[in-house]
Short mmCIF file of C-alpha atoms and ligand atoms in Angstrom, two decimals:
data_model
loop_
_atom_site.label_atom_id
_atom_site.label_comp_id
_atom_site.label_asym_id
_atom_site.label_seq_id
_atom_site.Cartn_x
_atom_site.Cartn_y
_atom_site.Cartn_z
CA MET Z 1 4.03 -3.09 11.08
CA ASN Z 2 2.97 -6.61 11.06
CA ILE Z 3 1.83 -7.52 7.46
CA PHE Z 4 -1.46 -8.85 8.71
CA ASN Z 5 -2.40 -5.55 10.58
CA ARG Z 6 -1.49 -3.53 7.43
CA LEU Z 7 -3.67 -5.79 5.24
CA SER Z 8 -6.25 -5.41 7.94
CA ASP Z 9 -5.58 -1.49 7.57
CA GLU Z 10 -5.85 -1.33 3.88
CA LYS Z 11 -8.91 -3.67 3.81
CA ILE Z 12 -8.31 -4.42 0.47
CA VAL Z 13 -6.10 -6.25 -1.76
CA PRO Z 14 -5.92 -5.92 -5.74
CA VAL Z 15 -5.51 -9.24 -7.52
CA ILE Z 16 -3.09 -8.17 -10.25
CA LYS Z 17 -2.21 -9.88 -13.44
CA LEU Z 18 0.37 -8.76 -15.55
CA GLN Z 19 1.17 -9.43 -19.02
CA SER Z 20 4.44 -7.76 -19.02
CA PRO Z 21 6.38 -6.02 -16.13
CA ASP Z 22 6.68 -2.68 -17.92
CA SER Z 23 3.04 -2.26 -16.86
CA ALA Z 24 4.09 -2.71 -13.05
CA THR Z 25 5.18 0.67 -12.29
CA PRO Z 26 2.43 2.73 -13.70
CA LEU Z 27 -0.39 0.29 -12.44
CA ALA Z 28 1.26 0.76 -8.71
CA ASP Z 29 1.38 4.26 -9.33
CA ALA Z 30 -2.35 4.27 -10.40
CA LEU Z 31 -3.48 2.37 -7.21
CA ILE Z 32 -1.46 4.59 -5.10
CA LYS Z 33 -3.06 7.37 -6.54
CA GLY Z 34 -6.63 6.03 -5.97
CA GLY Z 35 -5.44 5.25 -2.03
CA ILE Z 36 -4.66 1.61 -2.07
CA ASN Z 37 -1.13 0.86 -0.85
CA VAL Z 38 -1.11 -3.09 -1.41
CA ALA Z 39 -0.67 -5.00 -4.61
CA GLU Z 40 -1.05 -9.03 -4.82
CA VAL Z 41 0.57 -9.72 -8.22
CA THR Z 42 -0.21 -13.26 -9.26
CA PHE Z 43 2.31 -15.85 -10.87
CA ARG Z 44 -0.44 -16.33 -13.43
CA THR Z 45 2.38 -14.80 -15.83
CA ASP Z 46 5.81 -14.99 -16.16
CA ALA Z 47 5.88 -11.25 -15.67
CA ALA Z 48 4.99 -11.80 -11.83
CA ALA Z 49 8.50 -11.98 -10.35
CA GLU Z 50 10.05 -9.10 -12.33
CA SER Z 51 6.75 -7.20 -11.69
CA ILE Z 52 7.31 -7.55 -7.75
CA LYS Z 53 10.98 -6.55 -7.93
CA LYS Z 54 9.96 -3.10 -9.85
CA ILE Z 55 7.17 -2.18 -7.72
CA ARG Z 56 9.39 -2.73 -4.59
CA THR Z 57 12.12 -0.44 -6.16
CA ASN Z 58 10.04 2.36 -7.35
CA PHE Z 59 7.40 2.36 -4.51
CA PRO Z 60 8.97 0.87 -1.09
CA GLU Z 61 6.38 2.27 0.82
CA MET Z 62 3.64 0.01 -1.04
CA LEU Z 63 3.00 -3.76 0.55
CA VAL Z 64 3.47 -6.02 -2.44
CA GLY Z 65 2.95 -9.82 -2.09
CA ALA Z 66 2.81 -12.61 -4.65
CA GLY Z 67 -0.28 -14.17 -5.44
CA THR Z 68 -1.25 -17.68 -7.29
CA VAL Z 69 1.45 -19.15 -5.53
CA LEU Z 70 0.98 -22.64 -6.98
CA ASN Z 71 4.19 -24.59 -6.13
CA LEU Z 72 7.75 -24.50 -4.89
CA GLU Z 73 9.32 -23.03 -7.70
CA ASN Z 74 6.64 -20.37 -7.62
CA ALA Z 75 7.56 -19.74 -4.01
CA LYS Z 76 11.22 -19.83 -4.57
CA LYS Z 77 11.02 -16.91 -7.31
CA ALA Z 78 8.48 -14.69 -4.95
CA GLU Z 79 10.96 -14.95 -2.54
CA ASP Z 80 13.72 -14.14 -4.68
CA ALA Z 81 11.79 -11.21 -6.15
CA GLY Z 82 11.22 -9.99 -2.57
CA ALA Z 83 7.42 -10.72 -2.10
CA SER Z 84 6.57 -9.51 1.65
CA PHE Z 85 3.55 -12.13 1.44
CA MET Z 86 2.27 -14.99 -0.41
CA VAL Z 87 -1.01 -15.83 -1.31
CA ALA Z 88 -2.09 -19.39 -2.82
CA PRO Z 89 -5.64 -20.17 -4.31
CA GLY Z 90 -5.50 -23.67 -2.29
CA PHE Z 91 -4.02 -24.89 0.80
CA ASN Z 92 -0.46 -26.67 -0.05
CA PRO Z 93 1.41 -27.60 3.06
CA LYS Z 94 4.94 -27.44 1.47
CA ILE Z 95 4.37 -24.07 0.41
CA VAL Z 96 3.13 -23.04 3.82
CA GLN Z 97 6.02 -24.91 5.58
CA PHE Z 98 8.52 -23.13 2.88
CA CYS Z 99 7.14 -19.76 4.14
CA LEU Z 100 6.97 -20.58 7.98
CA ASP Z 101 10.44 -21.38 7.41
CA ARG Z 102 11.40 -18.14 6.33
CA LYS Z 103 9.00 -16.29 8.35
CA ILE Z 104 7.35 -15.07 5.34
CA PRO Z 105 3.41 -14.31 5.97
CA VAL Z 106 1.31 -17.08 4.09
CA VAL Z 107 -2.38 -16.72 3.09
CA PRO Z 108 -3.44 -20.28 1.50
CA GLY Z 109 -6.89 -20.82 0.10
CA VAL Z 110 -9.33 -22.74 1.81
CA THR Z 111 -13.19 -23.28 1.54
CA SER Z 112 -13.92 -26.27 4.18
CA PRO Z 113 -13.88 -26.60 7.69
CA SER Z 114 -11.32 -29.65 7.11
CA GLU Z 115 -8.85 -27.18 5.54
CA VAL Z 116 -9.29 -24.30 8.17
CA GLU Z 117 -8.62 -27.00 10.90
CA GLN Z 118 -5.45 -28.13 8.61
CA ALA Z 119 -3.93 -24.70 8.21
CA MET Z 120 -4.79 -23.74 11.78
CA GLU Z 121 -2.55 -27.06 12.75
CA MET Z 122 0.38 -25.56 10.92
CA GLY Z 123 0.00 -22.18 13.06
CA LEU Z 124 -1.89 -20.05 10.63
CA GLU Z 125 -4.42 -17.50 11.51
CA VAL Z 126 -5.30 -15.57 8.56
CA LEU Z 127 -6.43 -17.87 5.44
CA LYS Z 128 -7.68 -16.62 1.67
CA PHE Z 129 -11.40 -18.11 1.61
CA PHE Z 130 -11.38 -18.76 -2.41
CA PRO Z 131 -13.55 -18.95 -4.73
CA ALA Z 132 -15.75 -16.97 -1.86
CA GLU Z 133 -18.91 -16.25 -3.95
CA LEU Z 134 -18.61 -20.12 -5.23
CA SER Z 135 -18.18 -21.54 -1.91
CA GLY Z 136 -21.05 -20.22 -0.20
CA GLY Z 137 -19.92 -16.52 0.49
CA ILE Z 138 -21.01 -14.46 3.46
CA PRO Z 139 -23.25 -17.45 5.00
CA MET Z 140 -20.23 -19.62 4.69
CA LEU Z 141 -18.17 -17.02 6.33
CA LYS Z 142 -20.61 -16.81 9.17
CA THR Z 143 -20.91 -20.32 9.82
CA LEU Z 144 -17.15 -20.47 9.77
CA ALA Z 145 -16.92 -17.30 12.39
CA SER Z 146 -19.03 -19.53 14.68
CA VAL Z 147 -16.40 -22.19 15.17
CA TYR Z 148 -13.19 -20.95 14.32
CA THR Z 149 -11.14 -17.95 15.36
CA ALA Z 150 -9.22 -17.70 12.14
CA LYS Z 151 -9.89 -14.89 9.91
CA PHE Z 152 -10.08 -14.70 6.54
CA MET Z 153 -9.47 -12.71 3.20
CA PRO Z 154 -12.31 -13.56 0.83
CA THR Z 155 -11.42 -13.47 -3.04
CA GLY Z 156 -13.11 -14.78 -5.97
CA GLY Z 157 -16.57 -12.94 -7.39
CA LEU Z 158 -16.48 -9.73 -5.23
CA ASN Z 159 -16.75 -6.51 -6.83
CA ALA Z 160 -17.27 -2.54 -6.05
CA ASP Z 161 -21.02 -3.79 -4.85
CA ASN Z 162 -20.74 -7.00 -2.87
CA PHE Z 163 -17.22 -6.44 -1.12
CA ILE Z 164 -18.28 -4.11 1.87
CA ASP Z 165 -20.79 -6.57 2.96
CA TYR Z 166 -18.02 -9.31 3.08
CA LEU Z 167 -15.51 -6.64 5.17
CA LYS Z 168 -17.74 -5.91 7.70
CA LEU Z 169 -17.67 -9.77 8.74
CA SER Z 170 -15.97 -10.10 11.95
CA ASN Z 171 -14.00 -12.81 10.79
CA VAL Z 172 -12.78 -10.88 7.40
CA ILE Z 173 -9.69 -8.58 7.49
CA ALA Z 174 -9.23 -7.91 4.02
CA CYS Z 175 -10.88 -8.45 0.65
CA GLY Z 176 -9.14 -9.46 -2.41
CA GLY Z 177 -10.46 -8.85 -6.10
CA SER Z 178 -9.45 -7.99 -9.58
CA TRP Z 179 -12.39 -5.78 -10.45
CA MET Z 180 -9.98 -2.54 -10.18
CA VAL Z 181 -7.25 -3.99 -12.01
CA GLY Z 182 -8.95 -5.89 -14.50
CA GLY Z 183 -6.55 -7.09 -17.60
CA PRO Z 184 -8.44 -4.91 -20.29
CA LEU Z 185 -7.70 -1.93 -18.20
CA VAL Z 186 -3.90 -2.61 -17.68
CA GLU Z 187 -3.40 -3.82 -21.30
CA SER Z 188 -4.99 -0.92 -22.72
CA GLY Z 189 -3.04 1.47 -20.78
CA ASN Z 190 -6.20 2.72 -18.90
CA PHE Z 191 -4.45 3.54 -15.44
CA GLU Z 192 -6.82 6.51 -14.78
CA GLU Z 193 -9.70 4.36 -14.52
CA ILE Z 194 -7.60 1.97 -12.34
CA THR Z 195 -7.17 4.91 -10.03
CA ARG Z 196 -10.89 6.11 -10.33
CA LEU Z 197 -11.96 2.53 -9.32
CA SER Z 198 -9.24 2.34 -6.54
CA ALA Z 199 -10.44 5.50 -5.17
CA GLU Z 200 -13.92 4.33 -5.36
CA VAL Z 201 -13.34 1.45 -3.28
CA ARG Z 202 -11.44 3.36 -0.82
CA ARG Z 203 -14.35 5.58 -0.86
CA ILE Z 204 -16.76 2.85 0.30
CA ILE Z 205 -14.51 1.59 3.10
CA LYS Z 206 -13.95 5.29 4.45
CA ALA Z 207 -18.22 5.67 4.44
CA ASN Z 208 -18.28 2.30 6.27
CA PHE Z 209 -15.44 2.15 8.80
C1 3PG G 1 -7.94 -14.56 -6.75
O1 3PG G 1 -7.00 -15.07 -7.22
O2 3PG G 1 -7.66 -14.01 -5.69
C2 3PG G 1 -9.22 -14.48 -7.69
O3 3PG G 1 -9.22 -14.66 -8.90
C3 3PG G 1 -9.66 -12.84 -7.76
O4 3PG G 1 -10.90 -12.98 -8.07
P1 3PG G 1 -11.86 -12.20 -9.01
O5 3PG G 1 -10.89 -12.22 -10.21
O6 3PG G 1 -13.25 -13.02 -8.97
O7 3PG G 1 -11.84 -10.81 -8.19
#
């Protein structure tokens, strides 16, 4: 299945920051137990590439992407690790072109009409809206929907209380967030809580779609 169709089926993308690749397998297991079969592992730590590899090997059915891809070095590492898609906080045409050349789905971050147009000009149809809450949130996405056919993955400031309102927007395919995989939960090994929070997200989505 097309990666964007899978993201749109999942409807939620946990944004993960791992201090050690040792946490990758138990974290992915905790997400899957909670009903979430996608993970965006961010290049905010050196553990990203190894973590992506581990999840791919141990959970081949899980969709694993690279997040916070800030430069071509990150992008190359993500590709080598086998990331199925790449997400970036900003719109960097070099990273977009790198992914287009390799047919790797890429979701760069935008917050303005000019950035949406630059991304669409490169043939992209799905963009990250980041940081969502600080950039006008739901009213901004509604306004963008009145002008552009592009779809969005909002992240930044979403949580269990507000994500579903984003998800109901016609131009949102999935929401991203770190609230169910917060650093302290991972670092203290509280994977049961990650499963509980993931299952809560899944329950809210089921109740609304
Ligand atoms: C991201 O990179 O998508 C964000 O940092 C996630 O935002 P959150 O931590 O506010 O959920």
